[in-house]
Amino acid sequence: MSLNKFKDRNVGVQNYTLIEHEAFPQTGGEKFARVLKRTIKGELFVGLWVTMRTMILALFNGEIHTVKYPFEKLPISPRYRAIHDMLRLLESGHYRCIGCGLCEKICIADCIKMDTKYDENQRKEVTEYTINFGRCIFCGYCAEVCPELAIVHGGRYETASQQRASFSIFDDMLTPIDALKEQKEYPGFGAVSPNADDNIKKTPLAY
Amino acid sequence: MDAIIIETIVKAALVIAVFSALAGFGTFIERKILAFMQRRLGPMHVGPFGILQIAADGIKLFTKEDIIPQHANKFIFMIAPIITAATAFIALAAVPIFPEFTVFGYTIHPIVADINVGILFILGAMASGLYGPLLAGMAQANKWGIIGSARTAILFMSYEVVTGLSLLAPIMLVGSLSLIDFNAAQTGGVGEWLVWQQPVAFILFIIAGFAETNRTPFDILEHEAEIISGYATEYSGMRWGMFFIGEYANMITISFMASLIFFGGFNEWGILPGGLAILLKVSFFFFLMLWVRASWPHIRPDQLMWLCWKVLMPIAILNVLITGLVMML
Ligand code: SF4
Ligand code: SF4
């Protein structure tokens, strides 16, 4: 496609095709003929049959599309960006976050607030970590940037609450220690791609 | 004399009680059937299969605030829904509901008043029911209401002539205006149903009946997509509910009339006893109204006028003429 085509602002004709339809009746006689034709052709009964068939299938074949929402939920895509989860290391149970601050830095809405200090092993300890969900736009950058797969987007999309603090404290987002076994590696935003191993290139050591 | 008065009062009370309950049940059935036809479940949570939804809706309607708009004509605004509901039940007075039966040696005619001009009475009462939407729309100081009442006038002028003319031919055949006589004329089984002699009249009557009860495809009075809610825009609570009870009672009346006039009424139908037969027929016509609502789009007011005046009325007149000629020869 040439650049010219994009510069053409005269939208309205190029990509539209007119739908074929029969000529509209002009005189009263033609209108009457159309009514007669439609009456005799039985188009109306085709319509009746369509709804009846749907009803029969719905009643006797279970083709009902209603999801009784609070009681049953549709699966969501793994790449859905809902409320964040903070994951733990499977071996030690320690949280994965190393306090690097990348997520705080990249956050486009400036809504991550964290504080760190060194613990007795000279390891960074996260003393404070909150996400202000009143401002988060769920862009996924934080999950994308995290080097440790520590912050990911989880599946909690029902985010109505009396105060936004309900979701946003580190301990709320962290996998509970007793549910460590159920913690799954996250396939969605920011996760390692399935073919990550193939993409690794050896860094040449000698220059 | 006293016995007749007491009997009539009891019957009238029964008709009002039973048919307003049926009208409420009709809303439930309508929601369910429309839901199934659209692959939904419909009301499910109140009671088994959502059947108590009627009660929940009733409580809601009764306890809702009754709002009267500031600039509305208060008196007319308040009585308009009563006109619709009352006339719908008045029309039912001349409808024979079941075959007569005997309880404790006392023969009961399940009709409130067997007047000799029954059909005229029913049509008249139902037609005056349209004063409800007409006045309601004009009294509420709301432009959607005004459009709604203008459309009521259109509807009224269009269908009324077709209803009358389409029923004229069967009336000529039977020679009476009483629905009981109509029923008696079709005692001889399915072969004697008037619909075989008057199929055109039946189709015209059904079309006009849909218009009369303000159902799709002729629901131009309150079509939400076009005029918000038309005549019912400003109504809330029980006044709004009365419009709906009236509408559903009218649907039942039209179903009764179609079954009585064209489909053999409450005569025995094969092995089916008469009471059951008429219930089945009425249920079918009620279902037909819901079915059509789920299937067909609705038409414009000008199309309704065109249809009624330029298509249906000539056909009806031809039908009357041909019937008359055949009867004379
Ligand atoms: S999803 Fe985007 S806006 Fe929300 S916390 Fe992460 S980086 Fe910030
Ligand atoms: S980017 Fe990951 S590891 Fe770094 S502070 Fe954020 S959550 Fe912790």
Coordinates of C-alpha atoms and ligand atoms in Angstrom, one line a residue:
Chain A
M1 CA 0.0 0.0 0.0
S2 CA 1.4 3.3 -1.0
L3 CA 1.8 6.2 1.4
N4 CA -0.6 8.1 -0.7
K5 CA -3.4 5.9 0.3
F6 CA -3.0 6.7 3.9
K7 CA -2.8 10.3 3.2
D8 CA -6.1 10.2 1.4
R9 CA -8.5 11.6 4.0
N10 CA -11.5 11.4 1.7
V11 CA -13.1 8.5 3.4
G12 CA -16.5 7.3 2.3
V13 CA -16.1 5.7 -1.1
Q14 CA -13.0 3.6 -1.5
N15 CA -13.6 0.5 0.6
Y16 CA -17.3 0.4 0.8
T17 CA -19.4 -2.0 -1.2
L18 CA -23.1 -1.4 -1.6
I19 CA -25.3 -4.2 -0.6
E20 CA -27.5 -5.5 -3.3
H21 CA -31.2 -5.1 -2.7
E22 CA -34.2 -5.1 -4.9
A23 CA -35.5 -1.8 -6.0
F24 CA -37.8 0.0 -3.6
P25 CA -41.4 0.1 -4.7
Q26 CA -42.4 3.5 -6.0
T27 CA -46.1 3.4 -6.8
G28 CA -48.9 2.1 -4.6
G29 CA -49.4 -0.8 -6.9
E30 CA -45.8 -1.9 -6.5
K31 CA -46.0 -1.6 -2.8
F32 CA -49.1 -3.8 -2.8
A33 CA -47.4 -6.3 -5.0
R34 CA -44.5 -6.4 -2.5
V35 CA -46.8 -7.0 0.4
L36 CA -48.6 -9.7 -1.5
K37 CA -45.3 -11.3 -2.5
R38 CA -44.1 -11.2 1.1
T39 CA -47.3 -12.6 2.4
I40 CA -47.3 -15.5 0.0
K41 CA -43.6 -16.3 0.2
G42 CA -44.1 -17.0 3.8
E43 CA -41.1 -15.1 5.0
L44 CA -42.9 -14.3 8.2
F45 CA -43.3 -18.0 8.9
V46 CA -39.6 -18.6 8.4
G47 CA -39.1 -16.0 11.2
L48 CA -41.5 -17.9 13.4
W49 CA -39.8 -21.1 12.7
V50 CA -36.4 -19.7 13.6
T51 CA -37.5 -18.6 17.1
M52 CA -39.4 -21.9 17.6
R53 CA -36.3 -23.9 16.7
T54 CA -34.2 -21.9 19.1
M55 CA -36.7 -22.5 21.8
I56 CA -36.9 -26.2 21.2
L57 CA -33.1 -26.5 21.1
A58 CA -32.8 -24.4 24.3
L59 CA -35.4 -26.4 26.2
F60 CA -34.5 -29.9 25.0
N61 CA -30.9 -29.6 23.9
G62 CA -29.6 -27.4 26.6
E63 CA -28.5 -24.7 24.2
I64 CA -28.8 -21.9 26.8
H65 CA -26.2 -19.3 26.8
T66 CA -26.9 -17.8 30.1
V67 CA -24.1 -17.8 32.6
K68 CA -25.4 -17.4 36.1
Y69 CA -22.6 -15.1 36.8
P70 CA -21.9 -15.0 40.5
F71 CA -22.4 -18.7 40.7
E72 CA -20.6 -19.7 37.6
K73 CA -17.8 -17.9 35.8
L74 CA -16.4 -18.0 32.4
P75 CA -12.7 -18.8 32.2
I76 CA -10.6 -15.8 31.4
S77 CA -7.6 -15.6 29.2
P78 CA -4.2 -16.1 30.9
R79 CA -3.2 -12.8 29.3
Y80 CA -6.0 -11.0 31.0
R81 CA -4.7 -8.1 33.1
A82 CA -6.5 -8.1 36.4
I83 CA -5.4 -7.3 40.0
H84 CA -1.8 -8.1 40.5
D85 CA -0.4 -11.1 42.3
M86 CA 2.9 -11.2 44.1
L87 CA 4.5 -14.7 43.8
R88 CA 6.7 -16.6 46.1
L89 CA 9.7 -18.8 45.5
L90 CA 8.5 -22.3 45.5
E91 CA 11.6 -23.7 47.3
S92 CA 11.9 -21.4 50.2
G93 CA 8.6 -19.7 50.3
H94 CA 10.2 -16.4 50.4
Y95 CA 8.6 -13.7 48.2
R96 CA 10.3 -13.3 44.9
C97 CA 10.5 -9.6 44.9
I98 CA 14.1 -8.5 45.2
G99 CA 13.2 -4.9 45.7
C100 CA 14.9 -3.7 42.5
G101 CA 12.3 -1.0 42.0
L102 CA 12.0 -1.5 38.3
C103 CA 8.2 -1.8 38.5
E104 CA 8.0 1.4 40.5
K105 CA 10.1 3.2 37.9
I106 CA 8.3 2.0 34.9
C107 CA 4.8 2.3 36.2
I108 CA 3.1 4.6 33.7
A109 CA 0.5 5.8 36.1
D110 CA 3.0 6.2 38.9
C111 CA 0.9 4.2 41.3
I112 CA 3.4 1.7 42.8
K113 CA 4.9 2.9 46.0
M114 CA 7.7 0.8 47.6
D115 CA 10.4 1.0 50.2
T116 CA 13.3 -1.3 50.9
K117 CA 16.0 -1.8 53.4
Y118 CA 18.8 -4.3 53.8
D119 CA 18.1 -7.2 56.2
E120 CA 20.6 -8.9 58.3
N121 CA 21.8 -11.0 55.4
Q122 CA 22.4 -7.9 53.3
R123 CA 19.5 -9.0 51.1
K124 CA 17.0 -6.4 50.1
E125 CA 13.9 -6.6 52.1
V126 CA 10.6 -5.0 50.9
T127 CA 9.3 -3.0 53.8
E128 CA 6.4 -1.4 52.0
Y129 CA 4.8 -2.2 48.7
T130 CA 1.5 -0.9 47.6
I131 CA -0.3 -0.3 44.3
N132 CA -2.8 2.5 44.2
F133 CA -5.6 0.8 42.2
G134 CA -7.4 4.0 41.9
R135 CA -4.8 5.0 39.4
C136 CA -3.5 1.8 37.9
I137 CA -4.4 1.5 34.3
F138 CA -3.6 -2.3 34.2
C139 CA -1.1 -1.8 31.4
G140 CA 1.0 -4.7 32.4
Y141 CA 4.3 -2.9 32.2
C142 CA 5.2 -3.8 35.8
A143 CA 4.7 -7.5 35.1
E144 CA 6.6 -7.1 31.9
V145 CA 9.6 -5.5 33.4
C146 CA 9.9 -7.6 36.6
P147 CA 13.1 -9.6 36.3
E148 CA 12.0 -12.1 38.9
L149 CA 8.5 -12.9 37.7
A150 CA 7.6 -11.6 41.1
I151 CA 4.7 -9.3 40.1
V152 CA 2.2 -10.7 37.7
H153 CA -1.4 -10.0 36.7
G154 CA -3.6 -12.6 38.4
G155 CA -7.2 -13.5 37.7
R156 CA -9.0 -11.5 40.3
Y157 CA -11.2 -9.3 38.1
E158 CA -14.0 -8.6 40.6
T159 CA -12.5 -5.4 41.9
A160 CA -15.5 -3.7 43.5
S161 CA -14.7 -3.0 47.1
Q162 CA -15.5 -0.5 49.8
Q163 CA -12.0 0.9 49.7
R164 CA -9.3 0.5 47.1
A165 CA -6.9 -0.4 49.8
S166 CA -8.6 -3.8 50.0
F167 CA -6.5 -5.2 47.2
S168 CA -3.4 -3.0 47.2
I169 CA -1.3 -4.0 50.1
F170 CA 1.6 -6.3 49.6
D171 CA 0.4 -9.0 51.9
D172 CA -3.0 -9.1 50.1
M173 CA -1.4 -9.6 46.7
L174 CA 1.2 -12.1 48.0
T175 CA 0.5 -15.8 47.7
P176 CA -0.6 -17.0 51.2
I177 CA 2.2 -19.2 52.6
D178 CA -0.2 -22.1 53.1
A179 CA -1.4 -21.9 49.5
L180 CA 2.2 -22.1 48.2
K181 CA 1.5 -25.5 46.6
E182 CA -1.3 -24.1 44.5
Q183 CA 0.8 -21.2 43.2
K184 CA 1.1 -21.6 39.5
E185 CA 3.6 -20.3 37.1
Y186 CA 2.0 -17.5 35.3
P187 CA 1.6 -17.9 31.5
G188 CA 0.4 -14.4 30.8
F189 CA 1.8 -11.0 30.8
G190 CA 5.5 -10.7 31.6
A191 CA 6.1 -14.4 31.7
V192 CA 8.9 -16.1 30.0
S193 CA 7.9 -17.1 26.5
P194 CA 7.5 -20.8 25.8
N195 CA 10.4 -20.8 23.4
A196 CA 12.7 -18.8 25.7
D197 CA 15.4 -21.5 25.7
D198 CA 15.7 -21.3 22.0
N199 CA 16.2 -17.6 22.0
I200 CA 19.1 -17.7 24.4
K201 CA 22.3 -16.8 22.5
K202 CA 25.7 -17.5 23.9
T203 CA 27.4 -14.2 24.7
P204 CA 30.9 -14.3 23.2
L205 CA 33.4 -13.8 25.9
A206 CA 36.3 -12.8 23.8
Y207 CA 36.1 -9.5 21.9
Chain B
M1 CA -83.6 -12.0 42.0
D2 CA -81.4 -11.8 45.0
A3 CA -79.7 -15.0 44.0
I4 CA -78.9 -13.6 40.6
I5 CA -77.4 -10.5 42.1
I6 CA -75.3 -12.4 44.6
E7 CA -74.2 -14.9 41.9
T8 CA -73.2 -12.1 39.6
I9 CA -71.2 -10.3 42.3
V10 CA -69.4 -13.5 43.1
K11 CA -68.7 -14.2 39.5
A12 CA -67.4 -10.7 38.9
A13 CA -65.1 -10.9 41.9
L14 CA -63.9 -14.3 40.8
V15 CA -63.2 -13.0 37.3
I16 CA -61.3 -10.0 38.6
A17 CA -59.3 -12.1 41.0
V18 CA -58.5 -14.9 38.6
F19 CA -57.7 -12.8 35.6
S20 CA -55.5 -10.3 37.4
A21 CA -53.6 -13.2 38.7
L22 CA -53.5 -14.7 35.2
A23 CA -52.3 -11.4 33.9
G24 CA -49.4 -11.4 36.4
F25 CA -48.7 -15.0 35.4
G26 CA -48.8 -13.9 31.8
T27 CA -45.9 -11.5 32.4
F28 CA -43.9 -14.4 33.8
I29 CA -44.7 -16.7 30.9
E30 CA -43.9 -14.0 28.5
R31 CA -40.5 -13.4 30.1
K32 CA -39.8 -17.1 30.1
I33 CA -40.8 -17.8 26.5
L34 CA -39.0 -14.8 25.2
A35 CA -35.9 -15.9 27.2
F36 CA -36.0 -19.4 25.7
M37 CA -36.4 -18.0 22.2
Q38 CA -33.3 -16.0 22.8
R39 CA -31.3 -18.8 24.4
R40 CA -31.6 -17.2 27.8
L41 CA -32.9 -18.6 31.1
G42 CA -35.3 -15.9 32.1
P43 CA -36.2 -15.3 35.7
M44 CA -34.6 -18.2 37.7
H45 CA -33.9 -17.2 41.3
V46 CA -37.1 -16.4 43.1
G47 CA -38.9 -19.7 43.8
P48 CA -38.6 -22.8 41.6
F49 CA -37.9 -21.8 38.0
G50 CA -38.4 -18.2 39.1
I51 CA -42.1 -18.6 39.4
L52 CA -42.3 -16.4 42.5
Q53 CA -40.9 -13.6 40.5
I54 CA -44.5 -12.5 40.0
A55 CA -44.8 -12.0 43.7
A56 CA -41.6 -10.1 43.9
D57 CA -42.6 -7.9 41.0
G58 CA -46.0 -7.3 42.7
I59 CA -44.4 -6.3 45.9
K60 CA -42.1 -4.0 44.1
L61 CA -44.9 -2.4 42.1
F62 CA -47.1 -1.9 45.1
T63 CA -44.5 -0.4 47.4
K64 CA -42.9 1.9 44.8
E65 CA -43.4 5.6 45.1
D66 CA -46.3 6.9 43.1
I67 CA -44.8 9.9 41.3
I68 CA -47.0 12.5 39.7
P69 CA -45.1 14.9 37.5
Q70 CA -45.3 18.6 38.5
H71 CA -47.0 19.9 35.4
A72 CA -49.2 17.0 34.8
N73 CA -53.0 17.2 34.9
K74 CA -53.2 15.4 38.2
F75 CA -56.7 14.0 38.0
I76 CA -56.5 12.6 34.5
F77 CA -53.0 11.3 35.1
M78 CA -54.3 9.4 38.1
I79 CA -57.4 7.9 36.5
A80 CA -56.0 7.0 33.1
P81 CA -54.5 3.6 34.2
I82 CA -57.7 2.8 36.0
I83 CA -59.5 3.2 32.7
T84 CA -57.3 0.7 30.9
A85 CA -57.4 -1.9 33.7
A86 CA -61.2 -1.5 34.4
T87 CA -62.3 -1.7 30.7
A88 CA -60.1 -4.8 30.2
F89 CA -62.0 -6.5 33.0
I90 CA -65.4 -5.1 31.9
A91 CA -64.8 -6.6 28.5
L92 CA -64.3 -10.0 30.1
A93 CA -67.8 -9.8 31.6
A94 CA -69.4 -10.9 28.3
V95 CA -66.9 -13.7 27.6
P96 CA -68.2 -17.2 28.4
I97 CA -65.1 -18.8 30.0
F98 CA -66.1 -22.4 30.4
P99 CA -69.0 -24.7 29.5
E100 CA -71.7 -24.6 32.1
F101 CA -71.4 -27.0 34.9
T102 CA -73.3 -28.2 38.0
V103 CA -72.2 -27.8 41.6
F104 CA -74.5 -29.1 44.3
G105 CA -77.4 -29.4 41.9
Y106 CA -77.0 -25.7 41.0
T107 CA -76.1 -25.0 37.3
I108 CA -73.5 -22.4 36.9
H109 CA -73.0 -20.4 33.7
P110 CA -69.4 -19.2 33.8
I111 CA -70.2 -15.9 32.2
V112 CA -70.8 -12.8 34.2
A113 CA -73.5 -11.3 31.9
D114 CA -74.9 -13.2 28.9
I115 CA -75.9 -10.1 26.9
N116 CA -77.3 -10.6 23.5
V117 CA -74.8 -8.2 21.9
G118 CA -71.8 -9.7 23.6
I119 CA -69.3 -9.2 20.7
L120 CA -70.3 -5.5 20.3
F121 CA -70.0 -5.1 24.1
I122 CA -66.5 -6.6 24.2
L123 CA -65.2 -4.7 21.2
G124 CA -66.7 -1.5 22.7
A125 CA -65.2 -2.0 26.1
M126 CA -61.8 -2.9 24.7
A127 CA -61.9 0.1 22.4
S128 CA -62.7 2.5 25.2
G129 CA -59.7 1.0 27.0
L130 CA -57.5 2.9 24.6
Y131 CA -58.7 6.1 26.3
G132 CA -56.3 5.1 29.0
P133 CA -53.1 5.5 26.9
L134 CA -54.6 8.4 25.1
L135 CA -55.4 10.4 28.2
A136 CA -52.3 9.3 30.0
G137 CA -50.0 10.5 27.2
M138 CA -51.7 13.8 27.1
A139 CA -51.9 14.4 30.8
Q140 CA -48.3 13.8 31.8
A141 CA -46.7 16.9 30.3
N142 CA -44.0 14.9 28.5
K143 CA -43.2 14.9 24.9
W144 CA -42.8 11.2 24.6
G145 CA -46.2 10.8 26.2
I146 CA -47.7 13.2 23.6
I147 CA -46.2 11.1 20.8
G148 CA -47.5 8.0 22.5
S149 CA -51.0 9.4 22.7
A150 CA -50.8 10.6 19.1
R151 CA -49.9 7.1 18.1
T152 CA -52.7 5.7 20.2
A153 CA -55.1 7.8 18.1
I154 CA -53.5 6.4 14.9
L155 CA -53.7 2.8 16.2
F156 CA -57.3 3.3 17.3
M157 CA -58.4 4.7 13.9
S158 CA -56.6 2.0 12.1
Y159 CA -57.5 -1.3 13.6
E160 CA -61.0 -0.6 14.8
V161 CA -62.5 -0.7 11.4
V162 CA -60.8 -4.0 10.6
T163 CA -61.9 -5.7 13.7
G164 CA -65.5 -4.7 13.1
L165 CA -65.6 -5.6 9.4
S166 CA -63.7 -8.9 9.9
L167 CA -66.2 -10.1 12.5
L168 CA -69.1 -9.0 10.4
A169 CA -68.9 -12.0 8.1
P170 CA -69.0 -14.7 10.9
I171 CA -71.7 -12.7 12.6
M172 CA -73.8 -12.9 9.4
L173 CA -73.2 -16.6 9.2
V174 CA -74.3 -17.3 12.8
G175 CA -76.9 -14.6 12.9
S176 CA -76.2 -13.5 16.5
L177 CA -73.9 -11.3 18.5
S178 CA -73.8 -13.4 21.5
L179 CA -70.6 -15.5 22.0
I180 CA -72.8 -18.3 23.5
D181 CA -74.6 -18.5 20.2
F182 CA -71.3 -18.6 18.4
N183 CA -70.3 -21.5 20.6
A184 CA -73.6 -23.3 20.0
A185 CA -73.2 -22.9 16.2
Q186 CA -70.0 -24.9 16.3
T187 CA -71.0 -27.9 18.4
G188 CA -70.5 -30.4 15.6
G189 CA -66.8 -31.0 16.1
V190 CA -63.7 -29.7 14.3
G191 CA -65.4 -29.8 10.9
E192 CA -67.9 -27.1 11.9
W193 CA -65.4 -24.6 13.2
L194 CA -66.0 -21.3 11.6
V195 CA -62.4 -20.8 10.7
W196 CA -62.9 -23.3 7.8
Q197 CA -65.7 -21.1 6.4
Q198 CA -64.1 -17.8 7.2
P199 CA -60.3 -18.2 7.1
V200 CA -59.9 -14.6 5.7
A201 CA -61.9 -13.2 8.5
F202 CA -59.9 -15.1 11.1
I203 CA -56.6 -13.8 9.7
L204 CA -57.9 -10.2 9.6
F205 CA -59.3 -10.6 13.2
I206 CA -56.0 -11.9 14.5
I207 CA -54.1 -9.0 12.9
A208 CA -56.5 -6.5 14.3
G209 CA -56.4 -8.2 17.6
F210 CA -52.6 -7.8 17.8
A211 CA -53.1 -4.1 17.1
E212 CA -55.9 -3.9 19.6
T213 CA -53.8 -5.4 22.4
N214 CA -50.9 -3.2 21.5
R215 CA -48.6 -6.2 20.8
T216 CA -45.7 -6.5 18.5
P217 CA -45.6 -6.0 15.5
F218 CA -48.0 -3.1 16.3
D219 CA -46.6 -2.0 19.7
I220 CA -46.2 1.6 18.5
L221 CA -47.7 3.2 21.6
E222 CA -44.7 2.5 23.8
H223 CA -42.0 1.2 21.7
E224 CA -38.9 1.7 23.8
A225 CA -36.4 2.1 21.0
E226 CA -38.3 5.0 19.5
I227 CA -40.3 6.8 22.1
I228 CA -38.8 5.8 25.4
S229 CA -42.0 4.3 26.8
G230 CA -44.6 6.4 25.0
Y231 CA -47.7 7.0 27.1
A232 CA -46.2 5.2 30.1
T233 CA -43.0 7.3 30.3
E234 CA -43.9 9.1 33.5
Y235 CA -45.8 6.3 35.2
S236 CA -44.3 4.4 38.1
G237 CA -45.4 1.9 40.7
M238 CA -48.9 0.5 40.6
R239 CA -50.3 2.9 38.1
W240 CA -47.8 1.6 35.6
G241 CA -48.7 -1.9 36.7
M242 CA -52.3 -1.3 36.0
F243 CA -51.5 -0.5 32.4
F244 CA -49.9 -3.8 32.2
I245 CA -52.6 -5.8 33.9
G246 CA -54.9 -4.2 31.4
E247 CA -52.7 -5.1 28.5
Y248 CA -52.4 -8.8 29.6
A249 CA -56.1 -9.1 30.4
N250 CA -56.8 -7.8 26.9
M251 CA -54.5 -10.4 25.4
I252 CA -56.5 -13.0 27.3
T253 CA -59.8 -11.6 26.1
I254 CA -58.6 -11.5 22.4
S255 CA -57.4 -15.1 22.8
F256 CA -60.8 -16.1 24.2
M257 CA -62.6 -14.3 21.4
A258 CA -60.5 -16.0 18.7
S259 CA -61.1 -19.4 20.2
L260 CA -64.8 -18.8 20.7
I261 CA -65.6 -17.2 17.4
F262 CA -63.4 -19.2 15.0
F263 CA -62.2 -22.3 16.8
G264 CA -65.2 -24.0 18.2
G265 CA -65.2 -22.4 21.7
F266 CA -65.7 -24.7 24.6
N267 CA -67.3 -27.5 22.8
E268 CA -65.8 -31.0 23.3
W269 CA -62.9 -31.5 21.1
G270 CA -62.5 -35.2 20.3
I271 CA -62.0 -36.8 23.7
L272 CA -61.0 -33.5 25.4
P273 CA -63.8 -32.1 27.6
G274 CA -64.8 -28.6 26.7
G275 CA -63.2 -26.8 29.6
L276 CA -59.8 -28.2 28.7
A277 CA -60.3 -27.6 25.0
I278 CA -60.8 -23.9 25.4
L279 CA -57.9 -23.6 27.9
L280 CA -55.7 -25.2 25.3
K281 CA -56.9 -22.9 22.5
V282 CA -56.6 -19.8 24.6
S283 CA -53.1 -20.8 25.7
F284 CA -52.2 -21.3 22.1
F285 CA -53.3 -17.9 21.1
F286 CA -51.6 -16.3 24.1
F287 CA -48.4 -18.2 23.1
L288 CA -48.8 -17.0 19.6
M289 CA -48.7 -13.4 20.8
L290 CA -45.4 -14.0 22.6
W291 CA -44.0 -16.1 19.8
V292 CA -44.7 -13.3 17.3
R293 CA -43.2 -10.8 19.7
A294 CA -40.0 -12.8 19.7
S295 CA -39.9 -13.3 16.0
W296 CA -41.0 -10.2 14.1
P297 CA -39.9 -6.6 14.0
H298 CA -42.4 -4.0 14.6
I299 CA -43.7 -1.6 12.0
R300 CA -44.0 2.1 11.7
P301 CA -47.2 4.0 12.5
D302 CA -47.7 5.0 8.8
Q303 CA -47.2 1.4 7.8
L304 CA -49.9 0.4 10.3
M305 CA -52.3 2.9 8.8
W306 CA -51.4 1.9 5.3
L307 CA -51.9 -1.8 6.2
C308 CA -55.2 -1.3 7.9
W309 CA -56.9 1.2 5.6
K310 CA -55.5 0.2 2.2
V311 CA -55.0 -3.5 2.5
L312 CA -57.0 -5.1 5.3
M313 CA -60.1 -3.0 5.1
P314 CA -60.7 -3.7 1.4
I315 CA -60.1 -7.4 2.0
A316 CA -62.5 -7.3 4.9
I317 CA -65.2 -5.6 2.8
L318 CA -64.7 -8.1 0.0
N319 CA -65.0 -10.9 2.5
V320 CA -68.3 -9.5 3.8
L321 CA -69.6 -9.0 0.3
I322 CA -68.7 -12.5 -0.8
T323 CA -70.1 -14.0 2.3
G324 CA -73.3 -12.2 1.7
L325 CA -73.6 -13.3 -1.9
V326 CA -72.9 -16.9 -1.0
M327 CA -75.5 -16.8 1.7
M328 CA -78.1 -15.3 -0.6
L329 CA -77.5 -17.8 -3.4
Ligands
SF4_1 S1 -0.3 -2.3 35.5 FE1 0.7 -0.5 34.7 S2 -0.3 1.2 35.8 FE2 -0.7 -0.7 36.9 S3 0.8 -0.9 38.5 FE3 1.6 -2.0 36.7 S4 2.8 -0.5 35.5 FE4 1.6 0.6 37.0
SF4_2 S1 10.2 -5.3 39.4 FE1 9.7 -7.2 40.4 S2 11.4 -7.6 41.7 FE2 11.6 -5.5 41.1 S3 10.6 -4.4 42.8 FE3 9.1 -4.8 41.2 S4 8.2 -6.6 41.9 FE4 10.1 -6.5 43.0

